[in-house]
Amino acid sequence: MKPSLFVVGLPLVVGGCTSTLPPDVVASSATVEQPSPHPAAYRSPVSGFVARQPVDAKPWRRQNDLQSPAKGDAS
């Protein structure tokens, strides 16, 4: 037979024949019940939506002149 069959099958057969479960898998009756957290409040996915419409372009020269250095100083 193929050796891979033994490598995979043998641990499965041996694991299935165990009589007890590991202690961290078995639920203990001594566990303390923790209070469940409050459910999250519903928030609509479109609650912050703001409708925006395209606008016409404004003249850019005045805006450029306001932001440029005075009297053409080098920057």
PDB file of C-alpha atoms in Angstrom:
ATOM      1  CA  MET A   1       0.000   0.000   0.000  1.00  0.00           C
ATOM      2  CA  LYS A   2       0.968   3.575  -0.283  1.00  0.00           C
ATOM      3  CA  PRO A   3       2.872   5.005   2.700  1.00  0.00           C
ATOM      4  CA  SER A   4       0.762   8.195   2.580  1.00  0.00           C
ATOM      5  CA  LEU A   5      -2.297   6.120   3.474  1.00  0.00           C
ATOM      6  CA  PHE A   6      -0.647   5.121   6.744  1.00  0.00           C
ATOM      7  CA  VAL A   7       0.538   8.657   7.439  1.00  0.00           C
ATOM      8  CA  VAL A   8      -2.986  10.044   7.077  1.00  0.00           C
ATOM      9  CA  GLY A   9      -5.153   7.086   8.052  1.00  0.00           C
ATOM     10  CA  LEU A  10      -3.359   5.807  11.150  1.00  0.00           C
ATOM     11  CA  PRO A  11      -3.731   9.036  13.188  1.00  0.00           C
ATOM     12  CA  LEU A  12      -7.407   9.214  12.214  1.00  0.00           C
ATOM     13  CA  VAL A  13      -8.072   5.658  13.348  1.00  0.00           C
ATOM     14  CA  VAL A  14      -6.116   6.078  16.586  1.00  0.00           C
ATOM     15  CA  GLY A  15      -7.771   9.420  17.266  1.00  0.00           C
ATOM     16  CA  GLY A  16     -11.215   7.931  16.741  1.00  0.00           C
ATOM     17  CA  CYS A  17     -10.521   5.175  19.246  1.00  0.00           C
ATOM     18  CA  THR A  18      -9.697   7.471  22.168  1.00  0.00           C
ATOM     19  CA  SER A  19     -12.073   7.172  25.084  1.00  0.00           C
ATOM     20  CA  THR A  20     -11.775  10.698  26.548  1.00  0.00           C
ATOM     21  CA  LEU A  21     -11.541  14.166  25.078  1.00  0.00           C
ATOM     22  CA  PRO A  22      -8.761  16.594  25.946  1.00  0.00           C
ATOM     23  CA  PRO A  23      -9.647  18.871  28.891  1.00  0.00           C
ATOM     24  CA  ASP A  24      -9.720  22.082  26.859  1.00  0.00           C
ATOM     25  CA  VAL A  25     -12.290  20.619  24.435  1.00  0.00           C
ATOM     26  CA  VAL A  26     -14.724  19.406  27.096  1.00  0.00           C
ATOM     27  CA  ALA A  27     -17.066  22.101  28.383  1.00  0.00           C
ATOM     28  CA  SER A  28     -16.749  22.551  32.126  1.00  0.00           C
ATOM     29  CA  SER A  29     -19.821  23.030  34.298  1.00  0.00           C
ATOM     30  CA  ALA A  30     -17.825  25.373  36.540  1.00  0.00           C
ATOM     31  CA  THR A  31     -17.527  28.059  33.884  1.00  0.00           C
ATOM     32  CA  VAL A  32     -18.941  31.437  34.815  1.00  0.00           C
ATOM     33  CA  GLU A  33     -21.588  32.830  32.509  1.00  0.00           C
ATOM     34  CA  GLN A  34     -20.428  36.122  31.096  1.00  0.00           C
ATOM     35  CA  PRO A  35     -23.104  38.693  30.279  1.00  0.00           C
ATOM     36  CA  SER A  36     -23.591  39.060  26.565  1.00  0.00           C
ATOM     37  CA  PRO A  37     -22.692  42.443  25.064  1.00  0.00           C
ATOM     38  CA  HIS A  38     -25.461  44.788  24.056  1.00  0.00           C
ATOM     39  CA  PRO A  39     -26.448  44.495  20.405  1.00  0.00           C
ATOM     40  CA  ALA A  40     -25.061  47.199  18.155  1.00  0.00           C
ATOM     41  CA  ALA A  41     -27.481  49.931  17.201  1.00  0.00           C
ATOM     42  CA  TYR A  42     -28.557  49.919  13.569  1.00  0.00           C
ATOM     43  CA  ARG A  43     -27.034  52.614  11.407  1.00  0.00           C
ATOM     44  CA  SER A  44     -28.152  53.061   7.839  1.00  0.00           C
ATOM     45  CA  PRO A  45     -25.290  52.744   5.338  1.00  0.00           C
ATOM     46  CA  VAL A  46     -26.472  55.888   3.554  1.00  0.00           C
ATOM     47  CA  SER A  47     -26.975  58.005   6.697  1.00  0.00           C
ATOM     48  CA  GLY A  48     -24.019  60.337   5.997  1.00  0.00           C
ATOM     49  CA  PHE A  49     -24.760  60.803   2.291  1.00  0.00           C
ATOM     50  CA  VAL A  50     -24.777  64.369   1.003  1.00  0.00           C
ATOM     51  CA  ALA A  51     -26.028  64.967  -2.519  1.00  0.00           C
ATOM     52  CA  ARG A  52     -23.617  67.040  -4.601  1.00  0.00           C
ATOM     53  CA  GLN A  53     -24.286  68.463  -8.025  1.00  0.00           C
ATOM     54  CA  PRO A  54     -21.671  69.563 -10.571  1.00  0.00           C
ATOM     55  CA  VAL A  55     -21.118  73.329 -10.804  1.00  0.00           C
ATOM     56  CA  ASP A  56     -19.736  75.566 -13.503  1.00  0.00           C
ATOM     57  CA  ALA A  57     -16.044  76.428 -13.452  1.00  0.00           C
ATOM     58  CA  LYS A  58     -15.114  79.755 -11.886  1.00  0.00           C
ATOM     59  CA  PRO A  59     -12.451  82.112 -13.190  1.00  0.00           C
ATOM     60  CA  TRP A  60      -9.109  80.893 -11.889  1.00  0.00           C
ATOM     61  CA  ARG A  61      -6.995  84.018 -12.459  1.00  0.00           C
ATOM     62  CA  ARG A  62      -8.300  85.892  -9.378  1.00  0.00           C
ATOM     63  CA  GLN A  63      -7.785  82.848  -7.183  1.00  0.00           C
ATOM     64  CA  ASN A  64      -4.275  82.469  -8.567  1.00  0.00           C
ATOM     65  CA  ASP A  65      -3.475  86.137  -7.961  1.00  0.00           C
ATOM     66  CA  LEU A  66      -4.661  85.911  -4.349  1.00  0.00           C
ATOM     67  CA  GLN A  67      -2.380  82.971  -3.666  1.00  0.00           C
ATOM     68  CA  SER A  68       0.716  84.191  -5.479  1.00  0.00           C
ATOM     69  CA  PRO A  69       3.456  86.157  -3.681  1.00  0.00           C
ATOM     70  CA  ALA A  70       3.117  89.927  -3.787  1.00  0.00           C
ATOM     71  CA  LYS A  71       4.765  91.762  -6.716  1.00  0.00           C
ATOM     72  CA  GLY A  72       6.083  88.598  -8.293  1.00  0.00           C
ATOM     73  CA  ASP A  73       8.605  87.804  -5.522  1.00  0.00           C
ATOM     74  CA  ALA A  74      10.572  84.630  -6.093  1.00  0.00           C
ATOM     75  CA  SER A  75       9.524  81.802  -3.892  1.00  0.00           C
TER      76      SER A  75
END
